[in-house]
Coordinates of N, CA and C and ligand atoms in Angstrom, one line a residue:
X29 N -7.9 18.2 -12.7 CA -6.6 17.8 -12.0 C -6.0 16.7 -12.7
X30 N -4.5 16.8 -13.2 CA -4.1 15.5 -13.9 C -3.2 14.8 -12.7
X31 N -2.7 13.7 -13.0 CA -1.5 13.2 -12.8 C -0.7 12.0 -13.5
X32 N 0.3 12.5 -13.7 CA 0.0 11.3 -15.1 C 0.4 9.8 -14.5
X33 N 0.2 9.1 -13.9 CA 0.1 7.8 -13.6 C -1.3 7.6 -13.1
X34 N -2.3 8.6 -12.7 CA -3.8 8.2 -12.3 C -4.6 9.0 -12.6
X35 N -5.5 8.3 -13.5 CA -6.8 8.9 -13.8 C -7.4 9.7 -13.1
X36 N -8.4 9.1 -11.5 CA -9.6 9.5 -11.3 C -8.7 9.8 -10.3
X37 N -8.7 11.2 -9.5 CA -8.1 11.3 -8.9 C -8.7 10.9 -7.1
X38 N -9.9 10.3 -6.9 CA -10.6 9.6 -5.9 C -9.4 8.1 -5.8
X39 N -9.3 8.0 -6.8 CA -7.8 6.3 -6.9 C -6.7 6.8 -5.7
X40 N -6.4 8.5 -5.6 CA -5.0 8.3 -4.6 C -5.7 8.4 -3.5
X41 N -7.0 7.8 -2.8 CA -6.9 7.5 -1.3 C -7.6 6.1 -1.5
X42 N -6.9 5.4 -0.6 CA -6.8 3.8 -0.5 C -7.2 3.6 1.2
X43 N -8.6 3.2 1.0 CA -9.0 3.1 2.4 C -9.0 1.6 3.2
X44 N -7.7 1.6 4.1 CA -7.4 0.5 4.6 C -9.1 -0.3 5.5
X45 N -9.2 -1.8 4.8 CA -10.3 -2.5 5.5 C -9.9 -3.2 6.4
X46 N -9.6 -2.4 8.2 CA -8.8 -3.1 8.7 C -9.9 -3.7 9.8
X47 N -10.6 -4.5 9.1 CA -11.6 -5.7 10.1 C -11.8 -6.5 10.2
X48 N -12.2 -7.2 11.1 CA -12.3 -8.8 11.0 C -12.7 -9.3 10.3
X49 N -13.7 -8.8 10.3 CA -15.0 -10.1 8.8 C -15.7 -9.0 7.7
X50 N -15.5 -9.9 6.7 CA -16.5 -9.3 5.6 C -17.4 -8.9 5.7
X51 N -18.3 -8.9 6.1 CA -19.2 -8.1 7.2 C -19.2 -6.8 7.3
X52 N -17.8 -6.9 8.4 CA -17.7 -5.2 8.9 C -17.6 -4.2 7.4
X53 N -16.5 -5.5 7.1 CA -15.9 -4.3 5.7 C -16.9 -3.9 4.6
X54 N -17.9 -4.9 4.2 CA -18.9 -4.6 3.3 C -19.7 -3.5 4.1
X55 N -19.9 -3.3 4.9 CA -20.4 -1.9 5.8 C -20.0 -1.0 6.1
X56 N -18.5 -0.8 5.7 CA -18.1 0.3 5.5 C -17.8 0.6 3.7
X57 N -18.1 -0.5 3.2 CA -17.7 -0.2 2.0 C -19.1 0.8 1.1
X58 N -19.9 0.1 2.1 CA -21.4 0.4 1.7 C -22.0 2.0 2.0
X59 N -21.0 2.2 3.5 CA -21.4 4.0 3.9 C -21.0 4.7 3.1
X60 N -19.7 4.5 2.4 CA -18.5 5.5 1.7 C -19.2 5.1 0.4
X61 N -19.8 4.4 -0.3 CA -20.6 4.4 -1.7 C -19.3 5.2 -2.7
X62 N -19.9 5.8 -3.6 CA -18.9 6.4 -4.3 C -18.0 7.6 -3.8
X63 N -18.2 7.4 -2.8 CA -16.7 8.4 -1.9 C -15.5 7.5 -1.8
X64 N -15.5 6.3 -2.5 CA -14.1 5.7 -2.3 C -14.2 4.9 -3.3
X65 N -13.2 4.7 -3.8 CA -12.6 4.0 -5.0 C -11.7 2.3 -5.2
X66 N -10.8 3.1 -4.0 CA -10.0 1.8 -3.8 C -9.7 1.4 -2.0
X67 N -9.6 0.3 -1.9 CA -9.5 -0.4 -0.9 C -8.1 -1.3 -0.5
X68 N -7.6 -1.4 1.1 CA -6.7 -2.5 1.2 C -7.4 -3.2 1.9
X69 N -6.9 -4.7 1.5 CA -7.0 -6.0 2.2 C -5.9 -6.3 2.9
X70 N -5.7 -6.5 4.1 CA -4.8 -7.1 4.7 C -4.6 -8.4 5.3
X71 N -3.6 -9.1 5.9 CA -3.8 -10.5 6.7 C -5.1 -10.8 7.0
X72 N -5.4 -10.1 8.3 CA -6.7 -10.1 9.0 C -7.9 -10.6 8.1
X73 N -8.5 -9.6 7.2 CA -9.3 -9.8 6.2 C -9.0 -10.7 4.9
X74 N -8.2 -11.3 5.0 CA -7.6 -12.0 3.6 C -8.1 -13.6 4.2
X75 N -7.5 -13.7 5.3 CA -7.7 -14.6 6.3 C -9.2 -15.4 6.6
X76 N -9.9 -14.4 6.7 CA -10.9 -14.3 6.7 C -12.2 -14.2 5.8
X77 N -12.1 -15.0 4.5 CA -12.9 -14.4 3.5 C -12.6 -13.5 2.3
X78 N -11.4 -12.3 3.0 CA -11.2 -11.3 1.9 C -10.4 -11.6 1.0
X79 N -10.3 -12.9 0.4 CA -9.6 -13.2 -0.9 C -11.0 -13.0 -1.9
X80 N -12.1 -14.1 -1.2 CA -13.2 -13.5 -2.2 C -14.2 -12.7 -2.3
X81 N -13.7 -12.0 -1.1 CA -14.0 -9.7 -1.0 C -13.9 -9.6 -2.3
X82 N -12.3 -9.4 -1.9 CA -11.2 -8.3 -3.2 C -12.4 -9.1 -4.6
X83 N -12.1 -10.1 -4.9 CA -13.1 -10.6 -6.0 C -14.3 -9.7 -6.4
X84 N -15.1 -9.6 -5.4 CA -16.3 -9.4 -5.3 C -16.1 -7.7 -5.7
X85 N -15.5 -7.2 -4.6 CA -15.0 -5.6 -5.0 C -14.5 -5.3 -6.1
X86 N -13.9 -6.1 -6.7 CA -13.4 -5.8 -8.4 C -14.6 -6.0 -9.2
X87 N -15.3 -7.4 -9.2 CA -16.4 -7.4 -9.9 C -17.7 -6.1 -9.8
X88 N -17.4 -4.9 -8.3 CA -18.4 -4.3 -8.4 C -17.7 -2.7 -8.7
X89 N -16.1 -3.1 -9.6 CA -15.7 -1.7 -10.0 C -14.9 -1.1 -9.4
X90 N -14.4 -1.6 -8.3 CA -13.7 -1.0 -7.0 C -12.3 -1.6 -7.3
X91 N -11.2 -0.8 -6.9 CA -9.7 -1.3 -6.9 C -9.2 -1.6 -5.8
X92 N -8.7 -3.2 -5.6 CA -7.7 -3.5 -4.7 C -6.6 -3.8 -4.1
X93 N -5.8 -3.4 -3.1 CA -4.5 -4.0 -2.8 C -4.6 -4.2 -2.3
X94 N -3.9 -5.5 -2.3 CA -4.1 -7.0 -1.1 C -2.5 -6.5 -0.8
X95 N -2.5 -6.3 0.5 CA -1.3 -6.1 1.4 C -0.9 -7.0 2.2
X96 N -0.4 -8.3 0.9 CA 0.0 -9.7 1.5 C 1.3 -9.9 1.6
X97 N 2.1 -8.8 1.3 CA 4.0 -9.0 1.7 C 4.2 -10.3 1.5
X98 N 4.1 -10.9 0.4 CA 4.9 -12.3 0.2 C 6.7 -11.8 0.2
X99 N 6.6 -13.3 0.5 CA 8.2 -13.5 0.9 C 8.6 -14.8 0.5
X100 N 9.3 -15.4 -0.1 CA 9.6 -17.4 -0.2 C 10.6 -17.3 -1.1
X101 N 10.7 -18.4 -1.6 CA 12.0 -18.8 -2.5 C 11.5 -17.9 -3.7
X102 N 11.8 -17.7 -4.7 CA 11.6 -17.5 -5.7 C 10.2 -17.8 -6.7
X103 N 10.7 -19.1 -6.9 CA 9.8 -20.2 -7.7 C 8.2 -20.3 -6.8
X104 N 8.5 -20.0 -5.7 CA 7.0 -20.3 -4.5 C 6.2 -18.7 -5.4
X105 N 7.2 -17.9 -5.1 CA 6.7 -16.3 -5.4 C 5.6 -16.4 -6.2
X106 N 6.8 -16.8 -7.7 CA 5.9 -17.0 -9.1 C 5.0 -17.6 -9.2
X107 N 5.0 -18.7 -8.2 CA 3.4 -19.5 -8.7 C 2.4 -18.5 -7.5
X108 N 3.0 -18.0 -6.7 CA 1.9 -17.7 -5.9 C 0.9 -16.6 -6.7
X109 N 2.2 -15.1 -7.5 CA 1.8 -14.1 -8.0 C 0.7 -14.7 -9.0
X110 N 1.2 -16.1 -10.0 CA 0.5 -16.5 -10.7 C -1.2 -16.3 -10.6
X111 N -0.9 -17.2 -9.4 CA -2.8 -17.2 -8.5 C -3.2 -16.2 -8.5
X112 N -2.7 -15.4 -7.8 CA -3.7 -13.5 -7.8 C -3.9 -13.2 -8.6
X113 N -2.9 -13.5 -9.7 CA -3.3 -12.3 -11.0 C -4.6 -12.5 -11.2
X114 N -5.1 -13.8 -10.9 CA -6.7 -13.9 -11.4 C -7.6 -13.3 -10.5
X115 N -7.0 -12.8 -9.2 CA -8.6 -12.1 -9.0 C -8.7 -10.7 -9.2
X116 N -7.9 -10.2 -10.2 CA -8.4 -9.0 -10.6 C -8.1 -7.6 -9.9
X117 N -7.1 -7.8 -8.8 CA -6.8 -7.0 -8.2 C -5.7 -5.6 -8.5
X118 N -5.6 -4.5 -8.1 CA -4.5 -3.7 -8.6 C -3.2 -3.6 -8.3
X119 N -3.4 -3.8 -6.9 CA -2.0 -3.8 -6.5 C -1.9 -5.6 -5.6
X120 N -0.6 -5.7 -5.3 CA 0.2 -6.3 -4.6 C 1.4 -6.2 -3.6
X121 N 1.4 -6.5 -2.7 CA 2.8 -6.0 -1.8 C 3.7 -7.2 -1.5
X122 N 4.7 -7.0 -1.6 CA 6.2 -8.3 -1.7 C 7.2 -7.7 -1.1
X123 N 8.0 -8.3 0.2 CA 9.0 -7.8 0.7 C 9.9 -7.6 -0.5
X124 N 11.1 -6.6 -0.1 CA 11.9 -6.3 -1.0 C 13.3 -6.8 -1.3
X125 N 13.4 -8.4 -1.1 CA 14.6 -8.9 -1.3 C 14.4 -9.0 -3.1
X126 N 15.6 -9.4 -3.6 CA 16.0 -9.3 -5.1 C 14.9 -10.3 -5.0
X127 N 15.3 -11.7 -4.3 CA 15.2 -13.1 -5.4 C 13.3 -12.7 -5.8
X128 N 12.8 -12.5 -4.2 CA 11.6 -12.0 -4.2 C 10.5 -11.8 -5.0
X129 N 11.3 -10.3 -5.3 CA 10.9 -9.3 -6.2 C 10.8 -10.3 -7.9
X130 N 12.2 -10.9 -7.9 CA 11.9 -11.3 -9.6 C 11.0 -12.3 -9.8
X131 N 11.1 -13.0 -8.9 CA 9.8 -14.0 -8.7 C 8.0 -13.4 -8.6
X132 N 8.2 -12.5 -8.4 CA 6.7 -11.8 -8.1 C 6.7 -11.0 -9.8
X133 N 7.8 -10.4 -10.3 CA 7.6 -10.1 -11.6 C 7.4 -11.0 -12.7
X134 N 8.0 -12.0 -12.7 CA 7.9 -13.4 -13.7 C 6.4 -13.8 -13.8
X135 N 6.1 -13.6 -12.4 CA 4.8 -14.5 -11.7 C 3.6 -13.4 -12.3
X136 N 3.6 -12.3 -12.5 CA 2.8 -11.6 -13.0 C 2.2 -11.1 -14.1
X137 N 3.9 -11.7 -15.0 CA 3.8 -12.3 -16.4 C 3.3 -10.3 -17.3
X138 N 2.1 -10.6 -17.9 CA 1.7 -9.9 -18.2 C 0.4 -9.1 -17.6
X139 N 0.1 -9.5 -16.8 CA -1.1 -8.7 -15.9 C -1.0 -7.6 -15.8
X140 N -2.4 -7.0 -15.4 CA -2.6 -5.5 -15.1 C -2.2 -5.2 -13.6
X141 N -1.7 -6.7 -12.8 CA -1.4 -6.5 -11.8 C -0.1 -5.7 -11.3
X142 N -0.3 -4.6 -10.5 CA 1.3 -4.0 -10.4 C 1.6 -4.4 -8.9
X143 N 2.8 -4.7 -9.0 CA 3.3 -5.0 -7.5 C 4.5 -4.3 -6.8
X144 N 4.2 -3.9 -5.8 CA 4.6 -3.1 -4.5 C 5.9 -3.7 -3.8
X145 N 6.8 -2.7 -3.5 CA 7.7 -4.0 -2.4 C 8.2 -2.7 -1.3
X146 N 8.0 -3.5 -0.2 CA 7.8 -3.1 1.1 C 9.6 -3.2 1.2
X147 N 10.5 -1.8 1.5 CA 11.4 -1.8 2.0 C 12.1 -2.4 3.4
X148 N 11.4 -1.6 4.0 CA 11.9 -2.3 5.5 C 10.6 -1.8 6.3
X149 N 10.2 -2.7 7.0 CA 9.3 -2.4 7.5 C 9.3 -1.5 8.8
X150 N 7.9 -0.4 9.0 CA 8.8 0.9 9.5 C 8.6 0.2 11.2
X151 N 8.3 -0.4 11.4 CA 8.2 -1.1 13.1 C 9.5 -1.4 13.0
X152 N 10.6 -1.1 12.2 CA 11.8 -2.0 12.7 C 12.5 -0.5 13.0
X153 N 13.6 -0.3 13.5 CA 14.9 0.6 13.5 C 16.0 0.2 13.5
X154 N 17.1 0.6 14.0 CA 18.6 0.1 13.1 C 18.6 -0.7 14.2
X155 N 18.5 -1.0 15.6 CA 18.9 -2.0 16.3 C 17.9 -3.5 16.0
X156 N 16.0 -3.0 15.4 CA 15.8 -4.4 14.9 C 16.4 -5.2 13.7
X157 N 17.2 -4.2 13.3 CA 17.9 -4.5 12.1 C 19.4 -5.2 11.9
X158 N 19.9 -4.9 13.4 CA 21.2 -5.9 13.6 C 20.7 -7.1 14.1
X159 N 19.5 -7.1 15.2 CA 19.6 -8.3 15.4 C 19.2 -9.3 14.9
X160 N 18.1 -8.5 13.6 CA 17.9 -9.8 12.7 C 19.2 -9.7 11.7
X161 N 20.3 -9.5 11.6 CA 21.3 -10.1 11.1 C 22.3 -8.9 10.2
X162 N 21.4 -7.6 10.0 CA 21.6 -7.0 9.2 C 22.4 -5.9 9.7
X163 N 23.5 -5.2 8.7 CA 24.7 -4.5 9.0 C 24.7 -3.2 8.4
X164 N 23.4 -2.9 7.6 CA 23.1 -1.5 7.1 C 22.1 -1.1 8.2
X165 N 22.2 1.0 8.6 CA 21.1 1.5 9.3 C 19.5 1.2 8.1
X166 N 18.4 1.6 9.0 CA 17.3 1.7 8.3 C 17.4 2.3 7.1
X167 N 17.5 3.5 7.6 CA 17.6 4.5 6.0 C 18.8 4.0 5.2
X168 N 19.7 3.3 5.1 CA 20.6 2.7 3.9 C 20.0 1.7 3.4
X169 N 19.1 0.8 4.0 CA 18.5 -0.7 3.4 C 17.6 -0.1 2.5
X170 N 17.1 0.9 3.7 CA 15.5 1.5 2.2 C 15.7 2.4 0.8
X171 N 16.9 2.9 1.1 CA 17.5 3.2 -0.7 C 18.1 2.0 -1.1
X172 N 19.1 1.2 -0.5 CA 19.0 0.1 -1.1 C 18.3 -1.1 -2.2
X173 N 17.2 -0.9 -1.4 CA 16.0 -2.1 -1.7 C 15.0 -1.1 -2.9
X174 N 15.1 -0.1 -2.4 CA 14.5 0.7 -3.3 C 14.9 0.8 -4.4
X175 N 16.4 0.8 -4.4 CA 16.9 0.9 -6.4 C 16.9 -0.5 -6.6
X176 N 16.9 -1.7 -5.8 CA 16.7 -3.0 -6.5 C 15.5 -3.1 -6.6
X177 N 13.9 -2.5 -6.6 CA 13.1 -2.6 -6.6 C 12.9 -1.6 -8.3
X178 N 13.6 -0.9 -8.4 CA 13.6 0.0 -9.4 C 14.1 -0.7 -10.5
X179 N 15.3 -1.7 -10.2 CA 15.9 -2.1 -11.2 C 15.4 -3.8 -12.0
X180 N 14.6 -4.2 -11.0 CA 14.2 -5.4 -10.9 C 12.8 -5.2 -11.6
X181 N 11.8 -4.4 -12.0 CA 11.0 -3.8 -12.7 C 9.5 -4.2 -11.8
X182 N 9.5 -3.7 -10.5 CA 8.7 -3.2 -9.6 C 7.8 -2.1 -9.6
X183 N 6.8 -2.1 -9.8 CA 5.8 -1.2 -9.9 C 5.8 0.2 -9.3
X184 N 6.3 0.2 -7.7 CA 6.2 1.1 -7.0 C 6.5 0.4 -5.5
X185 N 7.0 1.0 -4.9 CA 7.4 1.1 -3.5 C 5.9 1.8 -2.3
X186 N 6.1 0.8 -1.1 CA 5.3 1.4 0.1 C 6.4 1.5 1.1
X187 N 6.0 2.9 1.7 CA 7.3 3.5 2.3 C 6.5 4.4 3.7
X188 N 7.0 4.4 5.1 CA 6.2 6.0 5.6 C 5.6 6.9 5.3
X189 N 5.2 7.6 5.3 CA 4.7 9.3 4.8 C 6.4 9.7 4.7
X190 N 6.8 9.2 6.0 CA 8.4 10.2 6.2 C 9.1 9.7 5.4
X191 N 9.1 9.1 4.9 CA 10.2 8.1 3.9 C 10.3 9.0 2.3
X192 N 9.2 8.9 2.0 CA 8.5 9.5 0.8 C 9.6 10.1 -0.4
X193 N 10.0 11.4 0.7 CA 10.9 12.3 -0.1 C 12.1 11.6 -0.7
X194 N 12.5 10.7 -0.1 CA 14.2 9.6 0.2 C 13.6 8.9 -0.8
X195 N 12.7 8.3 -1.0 CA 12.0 7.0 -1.8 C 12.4 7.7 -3.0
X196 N 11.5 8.8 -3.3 CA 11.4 9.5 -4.8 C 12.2 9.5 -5.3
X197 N 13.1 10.6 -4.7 CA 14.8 10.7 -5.2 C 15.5 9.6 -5.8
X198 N 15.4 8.4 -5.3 CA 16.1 7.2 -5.6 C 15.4 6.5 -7.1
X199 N 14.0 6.3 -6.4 CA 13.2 5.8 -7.9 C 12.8 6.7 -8.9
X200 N 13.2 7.7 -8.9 CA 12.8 8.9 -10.0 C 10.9 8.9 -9.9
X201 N 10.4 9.8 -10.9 CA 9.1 9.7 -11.1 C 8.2 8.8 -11.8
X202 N 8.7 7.8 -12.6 CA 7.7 7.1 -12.8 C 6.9 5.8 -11.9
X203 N 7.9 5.4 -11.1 CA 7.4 4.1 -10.4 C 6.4 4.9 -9.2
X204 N 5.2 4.4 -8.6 CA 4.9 4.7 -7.8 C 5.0 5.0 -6.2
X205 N 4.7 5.6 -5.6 CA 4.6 5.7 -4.0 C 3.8 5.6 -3.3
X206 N 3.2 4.4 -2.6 CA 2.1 4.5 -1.7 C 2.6 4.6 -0.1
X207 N 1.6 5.3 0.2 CA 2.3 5.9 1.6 C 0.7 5.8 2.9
X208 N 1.5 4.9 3.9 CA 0.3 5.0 5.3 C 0.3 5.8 6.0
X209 N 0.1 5.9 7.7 CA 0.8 6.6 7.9 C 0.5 8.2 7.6
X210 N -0.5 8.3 7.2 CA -1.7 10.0 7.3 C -2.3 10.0 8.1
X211 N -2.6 11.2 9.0 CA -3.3 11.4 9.7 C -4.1 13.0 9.3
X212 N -5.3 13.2 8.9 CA -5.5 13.9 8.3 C -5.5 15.5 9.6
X213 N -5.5 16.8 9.7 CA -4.8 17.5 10.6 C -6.5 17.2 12.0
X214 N -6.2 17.3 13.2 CA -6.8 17.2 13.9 C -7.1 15.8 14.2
X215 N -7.1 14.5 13.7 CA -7.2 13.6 14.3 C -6.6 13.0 14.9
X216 N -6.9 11.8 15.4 CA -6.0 11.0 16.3 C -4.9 10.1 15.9
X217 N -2.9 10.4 16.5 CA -2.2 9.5 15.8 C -2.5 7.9 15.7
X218 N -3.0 7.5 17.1 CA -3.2 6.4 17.5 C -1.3 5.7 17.2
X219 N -1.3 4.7 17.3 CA -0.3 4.0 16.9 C 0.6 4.6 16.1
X220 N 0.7 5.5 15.4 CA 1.4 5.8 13.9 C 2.4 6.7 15.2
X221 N 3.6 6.7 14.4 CA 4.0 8.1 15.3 C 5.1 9.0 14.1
X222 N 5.1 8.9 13.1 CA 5.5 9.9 12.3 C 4.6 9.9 11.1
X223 N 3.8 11.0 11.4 CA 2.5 10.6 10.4 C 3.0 12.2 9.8
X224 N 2.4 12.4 8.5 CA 1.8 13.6 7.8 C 0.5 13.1 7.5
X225 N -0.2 14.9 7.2 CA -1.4 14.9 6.6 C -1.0 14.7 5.1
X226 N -2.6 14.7 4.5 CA -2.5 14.3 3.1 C -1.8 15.0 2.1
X227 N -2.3 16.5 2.6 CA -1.3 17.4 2.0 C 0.4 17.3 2.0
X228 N 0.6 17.4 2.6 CA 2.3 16.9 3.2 C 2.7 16.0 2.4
X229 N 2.0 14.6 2.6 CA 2.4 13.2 1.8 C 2.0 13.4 0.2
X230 N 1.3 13.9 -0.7 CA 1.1 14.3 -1.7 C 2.0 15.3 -2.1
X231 N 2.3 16.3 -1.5 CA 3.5 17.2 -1.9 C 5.0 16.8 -1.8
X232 N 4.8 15.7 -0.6 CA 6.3 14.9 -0.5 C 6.6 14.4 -1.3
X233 N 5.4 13.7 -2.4 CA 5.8 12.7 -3.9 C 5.0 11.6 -3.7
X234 N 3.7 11.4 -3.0 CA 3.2 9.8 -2.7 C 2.4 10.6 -4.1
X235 N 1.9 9.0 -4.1 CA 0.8 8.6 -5.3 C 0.0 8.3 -4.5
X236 N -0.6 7.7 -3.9 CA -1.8 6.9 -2.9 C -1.2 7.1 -1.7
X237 N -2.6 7.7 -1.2 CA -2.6 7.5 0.6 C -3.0 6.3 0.9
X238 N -2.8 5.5 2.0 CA -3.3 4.4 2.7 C -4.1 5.3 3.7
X239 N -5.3 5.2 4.1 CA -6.0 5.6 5.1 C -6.9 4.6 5.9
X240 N -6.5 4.5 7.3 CA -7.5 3.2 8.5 C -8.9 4.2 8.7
X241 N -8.0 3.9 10.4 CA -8.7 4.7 11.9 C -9.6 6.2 10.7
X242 N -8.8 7.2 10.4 CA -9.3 8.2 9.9 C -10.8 8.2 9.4
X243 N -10.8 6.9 8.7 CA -12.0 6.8 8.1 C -12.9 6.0 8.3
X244 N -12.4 4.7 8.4 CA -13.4 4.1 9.0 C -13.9 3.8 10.5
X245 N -13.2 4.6 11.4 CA -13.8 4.7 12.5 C -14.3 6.3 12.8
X246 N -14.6 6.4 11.8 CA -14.9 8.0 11.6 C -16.5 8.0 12.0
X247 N -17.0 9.1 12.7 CA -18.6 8.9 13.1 C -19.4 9.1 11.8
X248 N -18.4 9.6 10.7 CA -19.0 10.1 9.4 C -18.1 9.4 8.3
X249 N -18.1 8.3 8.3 CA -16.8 7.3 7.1 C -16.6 8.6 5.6
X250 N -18.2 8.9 5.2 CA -18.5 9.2 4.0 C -17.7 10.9 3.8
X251 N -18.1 11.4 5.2 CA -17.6 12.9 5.2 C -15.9 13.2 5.4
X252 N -15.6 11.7 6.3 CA -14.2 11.9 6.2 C -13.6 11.4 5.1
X253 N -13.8 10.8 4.3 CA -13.1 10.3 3.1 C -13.1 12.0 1.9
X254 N -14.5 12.6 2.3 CA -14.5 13.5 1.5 C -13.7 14.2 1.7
X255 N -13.5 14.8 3.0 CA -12.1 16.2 3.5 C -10.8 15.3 3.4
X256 N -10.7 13.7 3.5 CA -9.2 13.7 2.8 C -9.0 13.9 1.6
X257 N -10.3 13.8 0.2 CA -10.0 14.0 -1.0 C -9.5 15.5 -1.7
X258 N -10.4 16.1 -0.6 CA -10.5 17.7 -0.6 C -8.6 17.9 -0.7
X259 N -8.1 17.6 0.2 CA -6.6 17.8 1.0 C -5.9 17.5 -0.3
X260 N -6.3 16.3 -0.2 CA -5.1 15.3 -1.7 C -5.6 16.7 -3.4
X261 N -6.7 16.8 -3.4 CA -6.9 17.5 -4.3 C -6.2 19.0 -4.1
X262 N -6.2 19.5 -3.1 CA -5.6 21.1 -2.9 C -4.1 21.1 -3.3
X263 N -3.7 19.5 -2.9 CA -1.9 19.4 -2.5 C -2.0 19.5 -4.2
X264 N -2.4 18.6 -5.2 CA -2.2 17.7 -6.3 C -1.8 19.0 -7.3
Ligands
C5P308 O1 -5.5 3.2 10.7 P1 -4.3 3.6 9.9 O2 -4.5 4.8 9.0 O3 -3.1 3.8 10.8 O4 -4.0 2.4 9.0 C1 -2.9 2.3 8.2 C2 -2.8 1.0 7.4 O5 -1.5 0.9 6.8 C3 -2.9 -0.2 8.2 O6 -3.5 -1.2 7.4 C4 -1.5 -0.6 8.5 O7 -1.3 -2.0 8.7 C5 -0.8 -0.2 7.2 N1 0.6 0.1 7.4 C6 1.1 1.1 8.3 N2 2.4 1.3 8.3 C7 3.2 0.7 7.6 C8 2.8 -0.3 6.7 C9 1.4 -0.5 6.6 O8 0.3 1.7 9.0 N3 4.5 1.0 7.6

């Protein structure tokens, strides 16, 4: 199975570490053994330790994206991207304003680090989008931000499952698509409420699934990671 932006193709599922303490997450990182590849860190766990997780998980071969949505002036960006680059991680996520963006690119320098920028975030809709100030609907900000993410020399966009098709079109096929927001068929939406399965989001144009609940609250972490690979591999 090829694709030409990813090797192993176990890399396009990204199993979200959404738990308190390092702890939990080293215990699920430990069921799934070589059933998983790559990993997100978020607030919660960043917060808590998972700055020298991600470390630790790199040093043991594993890929990470720290799902830290920076945001600040510019110059804050660059020094901040500066710092990560060292721990080795794969990805990054940075809202998608211009100044942002070039700040997180500068800041990256030459690293293997690629960074992500979060369009609009999907908890918002066109009315949270007037009141925080803004005069475009959803869907116009996220092509928007999207071709300044394209043009500003952004790695790859994180978008809905639903988004996906809209994303592609705008950024052509080389930049990436990571996409949450899967629900593999039969399980629970919980929270998400426009989810696809893996197949769907890989046929829509994602590169990496983000996968939670699915998996690690799964009675079987190890078996469910396997039938999403199964899916992503049938789509691919
Ligand atoms: O458990 P679940 O599969 O819903 O987890 C999805 C992960 O992706 C969570 O870490 C969540 O914060 C993140 N995410 C999301 N929707 C977005 C952006 C990020 O669900 N629009």
């Amino acid at each position: 199975m090829t694709h030409a932006k990813i090797n192993d193709i176990r890399d396009r599922l990204i199993v979200a570490l959404d738990v308190p303490t390092v702890w939990d997450a080293y215990r699920i990182v430990s069921d799934l053994g070589d059933g998983a590849t790559f990993y997100k860190i978020g607030y919660r766990l960043a917060f808590a330790g998972g700055l020298d997780l991600a470390r630790q998980l790199v040093t043991e071969g594993k890929q990470v994206f720290l799902d830290l949505k920076l945001h600040d002036i510019g110059n804050t960006v660059t020094e901040g991207v500066e710092s990560l680059t060292k721990l080795g991680v794969t990805f990054l996520t940075v809202h998608a304003y211009p100044q942002t963006m070039r700040g997180a690119v500068e800041g990256r320098g030459d690293a293997k680090l690629k960074l992500l920028a979060v369009t609009a975030l999907t908890s918002y809709d066109d009315t949270d989008l007037r009141d925080a100030g803004y005069s475009l609907a959803v869907r116009d900000l996220v092509r928007l931000r999207a071709e300044q993410a394209r043009t500003t020399g952004i790695d790859g966009i994180v978008c809905s499952a639903a988004e996906t098709e809209i994303v592609r079109d705008v950024i052509g096929p080389d930049m990436l698509i990571v996409t949450p927001g899967i629900r593999p068929s039969g399980s629970a939406a919980g929270d998400q409420k426009r989810t696809l399965t893996p197949g769907e989001a890989i046929r829509a144009g994602a590169d990496h699934l983000v996968v939670g609940r699915p998996v690690i609250r799964a009675a079987d972490p190890r078996a469910a990671a396997a039938a999403i690979m199964d899916e992503i591999a049938a789509a691919s």
